[in-house]
Coordinates of C-alpha atoms in Angstrom, one line a residue:
X1 CA 0.0 0.0 0.0
X2 CA 1.8 3.1 -1.2
X3 CA -0.3 5.5 1.0
X4 CA 0.6 3.8 4.3
X5 CA 4.3 3.5 3.2
X6 CA 4.4 7.2 2.2
X7 CA 2.8 8.4 5.4
X8 CA 5.3 6.4 7.5
X9 CA 8.4 7.2 5.4
X10 CA 7.7 10.9 4.8
X11 CA 5.9 11.8 8.0
X12 CA 5.5 15.6 8.1
X13 CA 5.6 16.2 4.3
X14 CA 2.4 16.7 2.3
X15 CA 2.1 14.1 -0.5
X16 CA -0.3 13.1 -3.3
X17 CA -0.8 9.8 -5.1
X18 CA -1.4 9.5 -8.9
X19 CA -2.2 6.8 -11.4
X20 CA 1.3 6.9 -12.8
X21 CA 4.7 8.5 -12.4
X22 CA 4.1 10.5 -15.6
X23 CA 0.9 11.9 -14.1
X24 CA 2.7 12.8 -10.9
X25 CA 5.4 14.6 -12.9
X26 CA 2.8 16.5 -14.9
X27 CA 1.1 17.6 -11.6
X28 CA 4.5 18.7 -10.2
X29 CA 4.9 21.0 -13.3
X30 CA 1.4 22.3 -12.8
X31 CA 2.2 23.2 -9.2
X32 CA 5.4 24.9 -10.4
X33 CA 3.5 26.9 -13.0
X34 CA 1.0 28.1 -10.5
X35 CA 3.6 29.1 -8.0
X36 CA 5.4 31.7 -10.1
X37 CA 4.6 34.8 -12.1
X38 CA 2.2 34.4 -15.0
X39 CA 3.9 33.9 -18.3
X40 CA 6.6 31.6 -17.0
X41 CA 6.3 28.2 -18.5
X42 CA 9.9 27.1 -19.5
X43 CA 11.0 23.9 -17.7
X44 CA 14.7 22.9 -17.9
X45 CA 15.2 19.1 -18.4
X46 CA 18.2 16.8 -19.2
X47 CA 18.8 16.4 -23.0
X48 CA 18.8 12.7 -22.5
X49 CA 15.6 11.5 -20.8
X50 CA 12.6 9.3 -21.0
X51 CA 10.0 10.5 -23.6
X52 CA 7.5 10.7 -20.8
X53 CA 9.4 13.7 -19.3
X54 CA 8.7 16.2 -22.1
X55 CA 5.2 14.7 -22.6
X56 CA 4.3 15.4 -18.9
X57 CA 5.6 18.9 -19.2
X58 CA 3.6 19.6 -22.4
X59 CA 0.5 18.1 -20.8
X60 CA 0.8 20.5 -17.9
X61 CA 1.2 23.5 -20.2
X62 CA 4.9 23.9 -19.9
X63 CA 7.7 24.2 -22.5
X64 CA 10.5 21.7 -22.1
X65 CA 14.0 23.1 -22.7
X66 CA 16.9 20.8 -23.1
X67 CA 20.1 21.1 -21.0
X68 CA 23.3 19.3 -21.8
X69 CA 25.0 16.8 -19.5
X70 CA 28.2 17.4 -17.8
X71 CA 31.2 15.6 -19.5
X72 CA 31.3 11.9 -18.6
X73 CA 28.7 12.3 -15.8
X74 CA 24.9 11.6 -15.7
X75 CA 24.3 15.1 -14.4
X76 CA 23.1 18.4 -15.8
X77 CA 25.9 20.7 -17.0
X78 CA 25.6 23.5 -14.5
X79 CA 27.1 26.2 -16.8
X80 CA 24.6 25.2 -19.6
X81 CA 21.8 25.1 -17.1
X82 CA 22.5 28.6 -15.8
X83 CA 22.8 30.0 -19.3
X84 CA 19.3 28.7 -20.1
X85 CA 17.5 30.3 -17.1
X86 CA 15.6 33.4 -18.2
X87 CA 12.4 35.3 -17.4
X88 CA 10.2 32.5 -18.7
X89 CA 11.9 29.7 -16.6
X90 CA 9.6 28.2 -13.9
X91 CA 11.4 25.0 -13.0
X92 CA 14.3 22.6 -13.3
X93 CA 13.6 18.9 -13.5
X94 CA 16.6 17.1 -12.0
X95 CA 16.5 13.4 -13.0
X96 CA 18.2 10.8 -10.7
X97 CA 19.3 9.0 -13.9
X98 CA 19.8 5.2 -13.6
X99 CA 19.4 5.6 -9.8
X100 CA 22.4 8.0 -9.5
X101 CA 21.4 11.0 -7.5
X102 CA 21.8 14.4 -9.2
X103 CA 23.7 17.2 -7.3
X104 CA 20.6 18.5 -5.6
X105 CA 22.5 20.9 -3.3
X106 CA 24.0 22.8 -6.2
X107 CA 20.7 22.7 -8.2
X108 CA 18.7 23.8 -5.2
X109 CA 20.9 26.9 -4.8
X110 CA 20.7 27.7 -8.5
X111 CA 16.9 27.4 -8.3
X112 CA 16.7 29.5 -5.2
X113 CA 18.8 32.2 -6.8
X114 CA 16.6 32.2 -9.9
X115 CA 13.3 32.0 -7.9
X116 CA 12.3 28.8 -9.7
X117 CA 11.1 25.4 -8.5
X118 CA 13.4 22.4 -8.3
X119 CA 11.5 19.2 -9.2
X120 CA 13.4 16.0 -8.4
X121 CA 12.5 13.1 -10.7
X122 CA 13.3 10.1 -8.4
X123 CA 11.5 7.6 -10.6
X124 CA 14.6 5.6 -11.2
X125 CA 16.1 5.4 -7.8
X126 CA 15.1 4.1 -4.4
X127 CA 13.3 6.8 -2.4
X128 CA 15.8 9.3 -0.8
X129 CA 16.2 9.6 2.9
X130 CA 14.9 13.1 3.5
X131 CA 16.8 13.3 6.8
X132 CA 20.2 12.8 5.0
X133 CA 19.7 13.5 1.3
X134 CA 19.3 16.9 -0.4
X135 CA 16.1 16.8 -2.3
X136 CA 14.1 19.0 -4.7
X137 CA 11.2 21.3 -3.7
X138 CA 8.9 18.6 -5.1
X139 CA 10.0 14.9 -5.4
X140 CA 8.4 12.7 -8.0
X141 CA 8.2 8.9 -7.6
X142 CA 7.0 6.2 -9.9
X143 CA 5.9 2.8 -8.7
X144 CA 5.5 1.4 -12.3
X145 CA 6.9 -1.8 -13.8
X146 CA 10.7 -1.9 -13.7
X147 CA 11.1 0.9 -11.0
X148 CA 13.1 0.3 -7.8
X149 CA 10.0 0.7 -5.6
X150 CA 7.5 -1.0 -7.9
X151 CA 4.0 -2.0 -7.1
X152 CA 3.5 -2.2 -10.9
X153 CA 1.5 1.1 -11.1
X154 CA 1.1 4.5 -9.7
X155 CA 3.2 7.6 -8.8
X156 CA 3.5 10.1 -6.0
X157 CA 4.6 13.6 -5.2
X158 CA 6.3 14.6 -1.9
X159 CA 6.3 18.3 -1.2
X160 CA 9.5 19.2 0.6
X161 CA 8.5 22.9 0.1
X162 CA 5.0 22.7 1.6
X163 CA 4.1 26.2 0.3
X164 CA 4.0 24.7 -3.2
X165 CA 1.3 22.2 -2.1
X166 CA -1.2 24.9 -1.3
X167 CA -1.5 25.9 -4.9
X168 CA -4.6 24.1 -6.2
X169 CA -4.3 22.4 -9.6
X170 CA -7.1 21.3 -11.9

């Protein structure tokens, strides 16, 4: 039961359950879009990602913008990322690719400086330990087939920044 597990594992953090990880990611983008100035819709994502990532962003009304990887690392290139942040940027999606955690501390600082939301796509890794790991403002999980925490279906959002959870989405 994901709900019982989530409430035990992430006690104190608001969360929501979805039919899929893609639906959860799309909802995270909707929350980000509603949290910032009107007209912001650009979402920065890794240039190499699952096709569901840009699809979820488009479904939410966002505009995916590709960011290169750092040389020989499965992480966003921080210089390229910073160069793509502009007045229309609303969020960064940091993917924990192949279960390898992104550099959330550095990305969180970049997001804070730019007044944008950091969405952590943790669909490919075991759930982080929020007492030890740096995380995004919103963390996306997928429980689908082939995921580390599979129950064959579903997804979830954990709101590490609870102020984002108060924004109603449709």
